[in-house]
XYZ file of C-alpha atoms in Angstrom:
702
model
C 9.966 44.960 77.679
C 9.621 41.480 79.103
C 12.796 39.683 80.133
C 12.821 36.183 78.626
C 14.133 32.983 80.117
C 17.113 31.095 78.806
C 15.086 27.929 78.283
C 16.068 25.911 75.186
C 13.863 25.978 72.134
C 11.037 25.222 72.223
C 10.111 26.896 75.494
C 6.685 26.540 77.118
C 7.257 29.379 79.504
C 4.510 32.005 79.669
C 7.227 34.611 79.979
C 8.821 33.507 76.715
C 5.423 33.485 75.043
C 4.867 37.112 76.038
C 8.411 38.012 74.882
C 7.850 36.399 71.514
C 4.588 38.290 71.051
C 6.375 41.576 71.651
C 9.155 40.570 69.190
C 6.624 39.604 66.501
C 5.178 43.099 66.778
C 8.689 44.424 66.333
C 9.316 42.220 63.247
C 6.167 43.396 61.563
C 5.940 47.022 62.534
C 9.467 48.213 63.330
C 11.330 50.443 60.876
C 14.618 49.074 62.196
C 16.355 46.510 59.918
C 16.961 44.000 62.778
C 15.799 42.861 66.172
C 17.349 40.679 68.944
C 15.820 37.312 69.748
C 15.679 35.952 73.368
C 19.227 34.637 73.023
C 20.582 38.009 71.872
C 20.992 37.052 68.187
C 20.261 39.765 65.570
C 17.628 38.803 63.040
C 15.996 40.674 60.083
C 12.741 42.459 60.543
C 10.333 42.651 57.613
C 11.793 46.020 56.818
C 15.279 44.577 56.941
C 14.353 41.776 54.550
C 12.905 44.247 52.081
C 16.031 46.366 52.357
C 18.159 43.298 51.626
C 16.232 42.564 48.415
C 16.430 46.172 47.381
C 20.169 45.973 47.694
C 20.372 44.045 44.395
C 22.021 46.266 41.794
C 21.005 46.134 38.136
C 24.184 46.397 36.018
C 22.727 45.747 32.549
C 24.509 43.624 29.970
C 27.575 41.789 31.227
C 30.881 43.273 30.092
C 34.468 42.099 30.284
C 36.941 43.887 32.621
C 34.192 45.211 34.879
C 34.157 45.202 38.701
C 31.075 43.382 40.027
C 29.885 43.318 43.640
C 27.889 40.541 45.250
C 24.200 40.807 44.287
C 24.956 42.676 41.090
C 22.676 41.554 38.224
C 24.002 41.166 34.650
C 22.230 40.123 31.426
C 23.888 37.390 29.322
C 22.227 36.057 26.114
C 18.744 36.926 27.311
C 19.161 35.476 30.838
C 19.762 37.470 34.073
C 22.585 36.293 36.373
C 23.358 37.403 39.984
C 26.941 37.674 41.251
C 27.594 35.528 44.329
C 30.971 37.111 45.102
C 32.798 40.334 44.249
C 35.144 40.063 41.258
C 36.436 41.761 38.136
C 35.118 40.017 35.051
C 37.393 38.124 32.677
C 37.385 38.357 28.904
C 34.625 35.725 28.610
C 31.580 35.167 30.792
C 32.148 31.412 30.672
C 35.458 31.887 32.527
C 33.643 33.478 35.476
C 30.642 31.115 35.411
C 31.340 29.855 38.963
C 30.907 33.386 40.320
C 27.367 33.737 38.984
C 23.987 32.016 39.383
C 20.899 32.236 37.203
C 18.687 34.846 38.769
C 15.826 35.038 36.246
C 15.273 31.306 35.317
C 12.731 29.632 32.994
C 9.546 28.437 34.637
C 8.059 25.036 33.808
C 4.968 26.754 32.443
C 7.140 28.755 30.049
C 8.803 25.622 28.715
C 5.424 23.890 28.392
C 3.981 26.715 26.279
C 3.505 26.399 22.505
C 6.802 28.212 21.860
C 8.603 26.834 24.893
C 11.247 25.170 22.760
C 12.380 28.634 21.663
C 13.959 29.015 25.123
C 16.224 25.983 24.650
C 19.322 25.940 22.508
C 20.441 23.200 20.137
C 23.648 22.763 18.197
C 25.008 19.702 16.453
C 28.509 18.684 17.582
C 29.985 18.624 14.077
C 32.261 21.416 12.868
C 30.395 24.188 11.120
C 27.091 23.523 12.870
C 25.244 26.645 13.966
C 23.394 27.317 17.187
C 19.629 27.007 16.848
C 16.736 27.106 19.203
C 15.149 23.732 19.773
C 11.974 25.168 18.240
C 13.767 25.985 14.985
C 15.254 22.504 14.923
C 11.886 20.800 15.491
C 10.219 22.878 12.776
C 12.822 21.581 10.318
C 11.653 18.004 10.978
C 8.734 16.668 8.884
C 5.509 16.869 10.917
C 3.692 13.665 11.802
C 0.332 12.399 12.961
C 1.261 12.916 16.627
C 1.637 16.666 16.002
C -2.087 16.854 15.320
C -3.316 14.298 17.824
C -3.373 11.299 15.509
C -2.699 7.798 16.813
C -1.794 4.586 15.012
C -3.741 2.024 16.997
C -5.835 0.510 14.193
C -9.047 1.662 15.892
C -9.141 5.418 16.524
C -9.778 7.527 13.446
C -6.827 9.711 12.476
C -8.776 11.587 9.807
C -8.481 15.009 11.471
C -4.715 14.642 11.842
C -4.293 13.377 8.265
C -6.313 16.251 6.821
C -4.360 18.810 8.880
C -1.078 17.319 7.658
C -2.318 17.276 4.064
C -2.686 21.058 4.219
C 1.029 21.568 4.965
C 2.889 18.462 3.766
C 3.132 16.356 0.611
C 4.309 13.263 2.512
C 2.768 11.773 5.643
C 4.668 9.227 7.708
C 2.746 6.119 8.855
C 4.500 3.447 10.903
C 1.554 1.697 12.507
C -2.017 0.657 11.694
C -3.856 3.876 10.873
C -7.591 4.205 10.286
C -9.174 7.195 8.533
C -12.955 7.070 8.701
C -13.954 10.367 7.110
C -11.064 11.449 4.876
C -11.889 11.497 1.155
C -9.347 10.865 -1.621
C -9.708 14.484 -2.738
C -8.565 15.766 0.665
C -5.246 13.944 0.288
C -4.991 14.160 -3.500
C -1.316 15.177 -3.594
C -0.195 13.358 -0.444
C 2.043 10.285 -0.456
C 1.921 8.049 2.612
C 5.334 6.558 3.461
C 6.464 4.200 6.194
C 6.159 0.650 7.450
C 2.549 0.845 8.645
C -0.857 0.436 7.033
C -3.733 2.722 6.122
C -7.392 1.837 5.766
C -10.404 3.966 4.983
C -9.122 6.153 2.106
C -9.969 4.695 -1.295
C -7.009 4.313 -3.620
C -4.336 5.260 -1.074
C -1.562 2.931 0.066
C 1.419 3.250 2.430
C 4.640 3.077 0.415
C 7.433 1.282 2.336
C 10.810 2.963 2.665
C 12.498 0.337 0.504
C 9.873 0.406 -2.272
C 11.165 0.635 -5.828
C 10.018 3.036 -8.508
C 7.550 2.165 -11.239
C 9.178 0.148 -14.007
C 6.202 -1.772 -15.364
C 5.478 -2.108 -19.064
C 1.663 -2.044 -18.957
C 0.604 -3.635 -22.224
C -0.329 -7.039 -23.587
C 0.405 -6.594 -27.261
C 2.332 -9.164 -29.292
C 2.395 -8.502 -33.040
C 2.190 -12.156 -34.080
C -0.872 -12.663 -31.899
C -2.668 -9.324 -31.749
C -1.512 -7.411 -34.858
C -1.423 -10.049 -37.586
C -3.645 -8.149 -40.023
C -1.848 -4.890 -39.338
C 1.598 -6.428 -39.790
C 0.567 -8.335 -42.914
C -0.446 -5.142 -44.727
C 2.120 -3.529 -46.996
C 0.795 -0.029 -46.256
C -1.245 -0.448 -43.080
C -4.106 1.808 -42.028
C -4.803 2.426 -38.330
C -7.903 4.144 -36.918
C -8.285 5.416 -33.349
C -11.813 5.707 -31.939
C -12.738 6.779 -28.450
C -13.826 9.689 -26.285
C -12.394 13.191 -25.764
C -9.120 11.879 -24.299
C -8.446 10.359 -27.719
C -9.158 13.481 -29.758
C -6.495 15.968 -30.817
C -7.334 18.442 -28.035
C -8.835 18.148 -24.545
C -7.674 20.952 -22.211
C -4.104 20.330 -23.354
C -1.237 22.719 -24.015
C 0.068 20.881 -27.069
C -1.200 18.220 -29.440
C 1.935 16.198 -28.713
C 0.599 15.655 -25.181
C -2.494 13.826 -26.426
C -2.871 10.064 -26.627
C -3.690 10.222 -30.335
C -0.470 12.021 -31.227
C 1.683 9.749 -29.072
C 0.126 6.770 -30.863
C 0.505 8.294 -34.322
C 4.127 9.410 -33.961
C 5.267 6.243 -32.209
C 3.635 3.963 -34.775
C 4.967 6.037 -37.692
C 8.495 5.709 -36.292
C 8.174 1.927 -36.501
C 5.901 1.690 -39.544
C 6.816 4.468 -42.015
C 4.107 3.407 -44.493
C 1.387 3.874 -41.889
C -1.761 5.895 -42.535
C -3.297 7.005 -39.236
C -6.848 8.310 -38.818
C -8.345 9.797 -35.673
C -12.103 9.245 -35.452
C -12.559 9.894 -31.720
C -15.496 11.972 -30.497
C -15.765 13.634 -27.082
C -18.420 12.570 -24.591
C -18.873 9.086 -26.073
C -18.901 5.511 -24.760
C -18.773 1.972 -26.123
C -22.537 2.121 -26.528
C -22.278 4.973 -29.048
C -20.039 3.304 -31.633
C -22.778 1.327 -33.362
C -25.121 4.311 -33.526
C -25.258 7.732 -35.117
C -23.818 10.920 -33.679
C -25.225 14.398 -33.294
C -24.694 16.949 -36.015
C -21.361 18.713 -35.573
C -19.895 15.931 -33.443
C -16.742 16.029 -35.587
C -15.578 17.772 -38.752
C -15.476 14.458 -40.647
C -18.980 13.471 -39.531
C -20.944 15.050 -42.368
C -23.753 12.528 -42.841
C -25.647 12.252 -39.562
C -27.673 9.323 -40.883
C -24.555 7.190 -41.207
C -23.352 5.043 -38.333
C -20.142 6.023 -36.623
C -18.839 2.486 -37.166
C -19.586 2.779 -40.893
C -17.324 5.831 -41.135
C -14.539 3.780 -39.585
C -15.178 0.718 -41.761
C -15.070 2.858 -44.905
C -11.416 3.652 -44.155
C -10.576 -0.062 -44.645
C -8.437 -0.191 -41.503
C -5.910 -2.877 -40.750
C -6.006 -1.873 -37.091
C -8.756 -0.324 -34.955
C -7.785 1.056 -31.546
C -10.698 1.381 -29.093
C -10.231 3.871 -26.252
C -13.283 4.464 -24.076
C -14.111 4.105 -20.395
C -13.928 7.565 -18.814
C -17.541 8.285 -19.770
C -18.671 4.654 -19.468
C -17.908 4.913 -15.737
C -20.717 3.447 -13.595
C -22.674 2.648 -16.742
C -20.022 0.434 -18.309
C -21.747 -2.353 -20.214
C -20.102 -5.642 -21.059
C -22.644 -6.215 -23.831
C -21.641 -2.904 -25.443
C -18.017 -4.062 -25.541
C -19.058 -7.439 -26.901
C -21.256 -5.903 -29.599
C -18.509 -3.484 -30.653
C -15.858 -6.188 -31.047
C -18.325 -8.600 -32.683
C -19.327 -5.927 -35.182
C -15.761 -5.046 -36.160
C -14.893 -8.710 -36.566
C -17.881 -9.131 -38.889
C -16.465 -6.702 -41.479
C -15.416 -8.180 -44.816
C -11.911 -6.943 -44.090
C -11.346 -7.868 -40.460
C -8.789 -5.548 -38.808
C -6.615 -6.206 -35.801
C -8.169 -4.781 -32.639
C -6.387 -3.123 -29.717
C -8.196 -1.875 -26.613
C -7.003 0.902 -24.281
C -8.141 1.044 -20.670
C -9.262 4.362 -19.219
C -7.499 6.434 -16.585
C -9.040 7.286 -13.222
C -9.906 11.003 -13.100
C -8.231 13.774 -11.162
C -9.180 14.781 -7.633
C -10.014 18.449 -7.993
C -12.839 18.305 -5.434
C -14.701 15.941 -3.131
C -17.726 15.842 -5.418
C -18.582 13.369 -8.147
C -17.076 12.765 -10.606
C -13.738 13.671 -9.034
C -14.275 12.190 -5.566
C -14.234 8.618 -4.369
C -17.284 7.657 -6.434
C -15.543 8.910 -9.565
C -12.412 6.919 -8.752
C -14.317 3.721 -8.022
C -16.470 3.966 -11.139
C -13.427 4.367 -13.438
C -11.667 1.479 -11.700
C -14.755 -0.605 -12.401
C -14.833 0.405 -16.065
C -11.106 -0.190 -16.570
C -11.276 -3.599 -14.924
C -14.091 -4.767 -17.179
C -12.461 -3.351 -20.319
C -9.122 -4.966 -19.443
C -10.468 -8.379 -18.522
C -12.910 -8.596 -21.436
C -10.219 -7.565 -23.939
C -7.946 -10.336 -22.663
C -10.844 -12.795 -22.724
C -11.493 -11.935 -26.380
C -7.814 -12.212 -27.255
C -7.443 -8.674 -28.602
C -4.484 -6.423 -27.884
C -4.383 -4.377 -24.682
C -2.790 -1.024 -23.811
C -3.327 -0.754 -20.056
C -3.207 2.981 -19.400
C -5.259 2.552 -16.223
C -2.715 0.194 -14.690
C 0.182 2.504 -15.501
C -1.742 5.535 -14.274
C -2.495 3.967 -10.906
C 1.169 3.121 -10.475
C 2.636 6.508 -11.363
C 0.090 8.582 -9.405
C -1.068 6.332 -6.574
C 1.841 3.953 -6.153
C 0.144 0.573 -6.493
C -0.379 -2.065 -9.155
C -4.050 -3.073 -9.507
C -3.047 -6.374 -11.120
C -0.267 -7.629 -8.854
C -0.846 -8.699 -5.275
C 0.496 -11.137 -2.701
C -1.906 -13.266 -0.683
C -1.783 -12.772 3.086
C -3.354 -14.940 5.756
C -6.810 -13.695 6.643
C -9.571 -15.189 8.753
C -12.115 -17.980 8.995
C -15.706 -16.872 8.509
C -18.559 -19.108 9.583
C -21.513 -18.936 7.213
C -24.601 -17.241 8.666
C -28.207 -17.423 7.561
C -29.420 -14.729 5.193
C -32.994 -15.492 4.347
C -33.082 -18.913 2.722
C -29.324 -18.908 2.044
C -26.085 -19.019 4.013
C -23.299 -16.564 3.342
C -19.705 -16.112 4.530
C -18.528 -12.536 3.894
C -14.900 -11.460 4.158
C -13.697 -8.630 6.360
C -11.546 -6.587 3.978
C -11.925 -4.694 0.722
C -9.637 -6.292 -1.840
C -9.085 -6.816 -5.551
C -7.868 -10.432 -5.200
C -8.523 -13.181 -2.683
C -8.384 -16.896 -1.946
C -11.289 -18.839 -0.425
C -11.010 -22.354 1.016
C -14.660 -23.390 1.026
C -16.227 -25.828 3.461
C -19.614 -27.067 2.314
C -21.814 -30.140 2.587
C -21.392 -31.962 -0.690
C -23.464 -34.891 0.545
C -26.529 -32.687 0.980
C -25.877 -30.792 -2.232
C -28.569 -31.545 -4.806
C -28.415 -30.735 -8.500
C -30.537 -27.662 -7.760
C -28.067 -26.304 -5.210
C -24.810 -24.509 -5.751
C -22.187 -22.277 -4.175
C -21.260 -18.876 -5.632
C -18.098 -16.798 -5.145
C -17.784 -13.099 -5.976
C -15.132 -12.288 -8.560
C -15.506 -8.498 -8.654
C -17.573 -5.530 -7.481
C -20.221 -5.885 -10.206
C -23.659 -7.176 -9.276
C -23.175 -10.210 -11.517
C -19.434 -10.707 -11.078
C -19.415 -14.232 -9.662
C -18.716 -17.876 -10.403
C -21.056 -20.719 -9.577
C -20.047 -24.241 -8.526
C -22.735 -26.873 -9.010
C -22.722 -30.661 -8.649
C -23.723 -32.390 -11.904
C -23.436 -35.923 -10.595
C -21.149 -37.907 -8.357
C -18.168 -37.547 -10.666
C -18.617 -34.107 -12.222
C -19.146 -30.500 -11.271
C -20.148 -27.555 -13.432
C -18.459 -24.185 -13.018
C -20.187 -21.212 -14.588
C -18.931 -17.626 -14.563
C -20.758 -14.350 -15.073
C -19.728 -10.730 -15.268
C -21.299 -7.304 -15.374
C -23.201 -4.793 -13.303
C -26.068 -2.995 -15.057
C -26.025 -5.774 -17.661
C -24.375 -9.176 -17.625
C -22.659 -11.815 -19.684
C -22.436 -15.537 -18.993
C -18.974 -16.210 -20.381
C -18.046 -19.552 -18.850
C -20.032 -22.746 -18.279
C -18.245 -26.048 -18.392
C -18.371 -29.459 -16.747
C -15.226 -30.697 -15.022
C -14.412 -34.204 -13.960
C -14.151 -33.955 -10.172
C -15.642 -36.051 -7.402
C -16.637 -34.046 -4.346
C -15.831 -35.909 -1.108
C -18.752 -36.703 1.132
C -19.458 -34.769 4.316
C -19.210 -31.204 5.567
C -15.467 -30.745 5.068
C -13.353 -28.322 3.051
C -13.806 -29.394 -0.544
C -12.579 -26.724 -2.952
C -10.336 -23.681 -3.000
C -11.027 -20.752 -5.295
C -8.370 -18.156 -6.121
C -9.446 -14.933 -7.768
C -6.290 -13.114 -8.850
C -5.569 -10.564 -11.590
C -7.281 -11.863 -14.747
C -7.528 -15.521 -13.733
C -9.753 -17.796 -11.640
C -8.317 -21.118 -10.441
C -10.292 -23.837 -8.662
C -8.346 -26.641 -6.971
C -8.058 -28.834 -3.892
C -5.374 -28.287 -1.253
C -6.546 -30.423 1.668
C -4.306 -33.447 1.301
C -1.126 -34.094 3.289
C 0.871 -31.992 0.815
C -1.574 -29.084 0.762
C -2.298 -29.739 -2.873
C 1.332 -29.287 -3.924
C 1.012 -31.847 -6.712
C -2.692 -31.484 -7.488
C -3.550 -30.179 -10.933
C -6.268 -27.492 -11.006
C -9.830 -28.684 -11.157
C -10.556 -25.704 -13.396
C -8.863 -22.540 -14.578
C -10.374 -19.856 -16.780
C -10.244 -16.106 -17.433
C -11.655 -13.721 -14.894
C -13.919 -11.177 -16.549
C -15.171 -8.668 -13.998
C -15.421 -5.022 -13.108
C -12.290 -3.597 -11.521
C -11.601 -2.005 -8.177
C -12.070 -3.091 -4.593
C -14.853 -5.251 -3.217
C -15.606 -7.373 -0.163
C -15.353 -11.070 -1.095
C -18.210 -13.380 -0.228
C -19.242 -16.997 -0.731
C -22.910 -17.974 -0.655
C -25.164 -20.963 -1.260
C -28.545 -20.677 -2.923
C -30.767 -22.827 -0.728
C -30.627 -24.984 2.339
C -27.606 -25.115 4.600
C -24.921 -26.248 2.140
C -22.219 -23.672 3.001
C -20.535 -23.938 6.410
C -17.381 -21.835 6.494
C -14.686 -20.131 4.402
C -10.993 -19.588 5.137
C -10.087 -16.292 3.480
C -6.697 -15.031 2.385
C -6.571 -11.455 1.115
C -4.474 -9.921 -1.638
C -2.210 -6.995 -0.790
C -1.233 -5.046 -3.869
C 2.316 -4.436 -4.985
C 3.329 -0.871 -4.206
C 5.910 1.436 -5.734
C 7.113 4.994 -5.343
C 4.801 7.326 -7.330
C 6.434 9.568 -9.901
C 3.818 12.293 -10.322
C 1.235 14.020 -8.139
C -2.437 14.308 -8.885
C -2.200 18.053 -9.548
C 0.680 17.655 -11.987
C -1.075 14.844 -13.829
C -4.532 16.409 -14.088
C -4.141 20.082 -13.159
C -5.388 21.604 -9.930
C -8.836 22.497 -11.278
C -8.481 26.250 -10.731
C -8.396 27.034 -14.452
C -9.784 25.517 -17.627
C -6.250 24.645 -18.765
C -3.605 24.281 -16.072
C -0.001 25.401 -16.529
C 0.895 21.929 -17.829
C -2.531 21.347 -19.291
C -5.416 19.451 -17.773
C -8.894 20.335 -16.567
C -8.433 19.108 -13.017
C -10.479 15.955 -13.313
C -11.447 14.364 -16.668
C -8.742 15.641 -19.039
C -5.096 15.145 -18.038
C -2.240 17.464 -18.894
C 1.139 16.893 -20.459
C 2.413 14.720 -17.632
C 0.022 12.004 -18.794
C 2.046 11.829 -21.989
C 5.432 11.771 -20.255
C 4.481 9.484 -17.367
C 1.847 7.180 -18.894
C 1.289 7.331 -22.671
C 4.871 7.373 -23.920
C 6.354 4.801 -21.500
C 3.631 2.318 -22.443
C 3.127 3.019 -26.148
C 6.798 3.485 -27.015
C 7.546 0.165 -25.347
C 5.265 -1.698 -27.749
C 6.659 -3.453 -30.792
C 4.086 -2.278 -33.314
C 5.304 -4.186 -36.323
C 7.186 -7.311 -37.234
C 7.278 -9.161 -40.566
C 4.326 -11.480 -40.888
C 4.395 -13.126 -44.288
C 1.137 -13.615 -46.183
C 0.644 -17.337 -46.660
C -1.858 -19.882 -47.861
C -2.487 -23.413 -49.073
C -4.001 -24.919 -52.239
C -4.962 -28.521 -53.047
C -3.181 -29.854 -56.155
C -3.775 -32.828 -58.428
C -0.950 -34.824 -60.011
C 0.615 -33.611 -63.278
C 0.478 -29.893 -62.362
C 3.440 -27.769 -63.528
C 2.362 -24.314 -62.296
C -0.276 -22.541 -60.244
C -1.644 -18.983 -60.122
C -2.256 -17.578 -56.634
C -4.374 -14.446 -55.981
C -2.604 -11.595 -54.221
C -3.899 -10.657 -50.776
C -6.280 -7.788 -51.348
C -4.185 -5.134 -49.600
C -0.761 -5.960 -51.049
C 0.925 -3.055 -52.805
C 4.611 -3.931 -52.799
C 6.295 -4.646 -56.140
C 8.807 -7.339 -55.193
C 8.351 -10.599 -53.332
C 10.036 -13.872 -52.584
C 7.735 -16.888 -52.745
C 8.545 -20.011 -50.757
C 6.449 -23.124 -51.337
C 6.336 -26.832 -50.687
C 4.092 -29.553 -52.102
C 2.990 -32.467 -49.981
C 4.021 -35.855 -51.450
C 6.355 -34.284 -54.031
C 10.032 -33.541 -53.797
C 9.612 -30.054 -55.152
C 10.424 -26.751 -53.445
C 11.645 -23.580 -55.128
C 12.023 -19.945 -54.130
C 10.484 -17.872 -56.875
C 11.026 -14.145 -57.331
C 8.089 -12.066 -58.511
C 8.932 -8.642 -59.962
C 5.526 -7.032 -60.012
C 1.845 -7.512 -59.513
C 0.166 -9.139 -62.469
C -3.584 -8.719 -62.566
C -3.942 -9.269 -58.836
C -2.132 -12.615 -58.739
C 1.238 -14.287 -58.965
C 2.304 -17.489 -60.700
C 4.417 -20.279 -59.263
C 6.144 -22.471 -61.889
C 7.275 -25.804 -60.536
C 10.576 -27.447 -61.514
C 8.578 -30.442 -62.698
C 5.080 -31.824 -62.783
C 3.563 -33.037 -59.541
C 3.733 -36.833 -59.386
C 0.968 -37.316 -56.796
C -1.984 -35.322 -55.444
C -1.061 -33.112 -52.518
C -1.400 -29.733 -50.894
C 0.692 -26.711 -51.812
C 1.731 -24.476 -48.945
C 3.133 -21.058 -49.869
C 4.478 -17.993 -48.116
C 5.152 -14.601 -49.613
C 7.998 -12.488 -48.194
C 7.947 -8.839 -49.222
C 11.142 -7.207 -50.453
C 11.229 -3.659 -49.077
């Protein structure tokens, strides 16, 4: 054995190098537990190190009152601890914690695994809280987009994350700008989006803010004195409902009381006990069918197939006709069919009051038409045209579509707030220039910059008013002091419903000249470019908006030359509310012909339509108020009495008659006990002293 030097470390002596080589052989190959270094210090050989590790003693689960030696291992709550000093354990492991160290710890890779949180404890500090794993706690929290890789950056599509969440959650949280490029409405049919963010790319879906209110809207425009005069003037009124399958007595429903027809009948009878109600609805029909014949067996009452459907209705001598189509009109909704139907009814010898119901949007049982996005859009289009044309014609409106969108989808298709948008410079498109907006909206505002100086009588500017091919208004210069505004509506057919000259001088040059607001059922044209932004300027023109419903991209266009320069757009954001019913509850889930609450899954709703839509709207309508029959008659002088024919449909037996005669100081209330040959007689207190007109009113005594 070589004798080493006593040189300090490190030594460069060849003798020490040889000594160290011999000692390394001893470390590796010796069976002895130790060896002596060149300074005489004992150090572990490899065998000694192994023996030291082997000296650890496995003691199993930790126990109180047990003697533990150093290097004893004990198991506590799934974790191994090694004793660092001999001791006898106390009653609780926590008391002896300083005498132990974690021996079998958790590796970073274990914590980073899918179930890594199961290795971490969590307990709330409040009394009564229980110990959980962090995994259990996290699973109790509603999942979000980030759990499935979704981001809210307004650019990257979060469709995959949204669809994954839709499979496990009924509410998805959105607190930033989220884009979904491939998700269909059917894939999120029963999902509500909540939060303070925005969502684009999924038709008919909105983000409902945390502070949003519930739906409290009364969705009808029906005033008895204006829309139900004939109905209210009848002593024993007759009402007839016509429409498609949703208006019949049964359409995949559990009970008749869930159907629109029965809600109408019972509600109206509660207010008008003398009512006679007829249902003449036929499944599979549209507005275009009413003036034609129906197939044999279309309905039990339709026995003469050569007779027009409308003739059957007219023969009932109705005081009120309720029209309820749209679901089948869909993409093929025709404004001329609506016009012809209303014109025809108003041509009857006995002209009834008319009330129009808008259609619902169908259920979302699958991604295919008619339940998918195309089916939703087409019914929005139909409902929008039906609603706006009914208001244009001045007939009553029951807006089931509006209520349905609010209770299922959480937004109001007729109420929006304008938000600042963008300025679009007009670009050439063939022989025209066009400025197209950047968002899909239902309402918008356009501040239009065009060259009025270069605008000839053959040139004009048009603005879209809806998604229909012919939904637009046209602004044309008539002369230096007048402009003509014309409006059109329709898609597969069209109607020119507005064309009028307005006194307005267009300023010269290529500046902003007019602002057009398209909002709800109204179009307003005005100027807002003075120092007060038009605060005191009366509208240049205002008129009804008749157009298909639903979303569209606004655009302004000229027809020739370079008249249009730019448009400042503001976009409408619809009022939102907390929905009260899911798609599956409203329509059924489509797995059976009649769902547990009724409904086919797409075109026939179940009982929740009655509770959430039909009854809240229809029961909120005042269906009857006294409207006295009245009239006027020219009188000569020297007349002491007059006989007045009864209105044709009067059947009461007691009346009060109030009258006044122009130019004569005569006015008496006269009580009539009974009908007398279809007329009543008014006896004056004296002869008329001068020619004049008699005005009378008959108040029924019920």
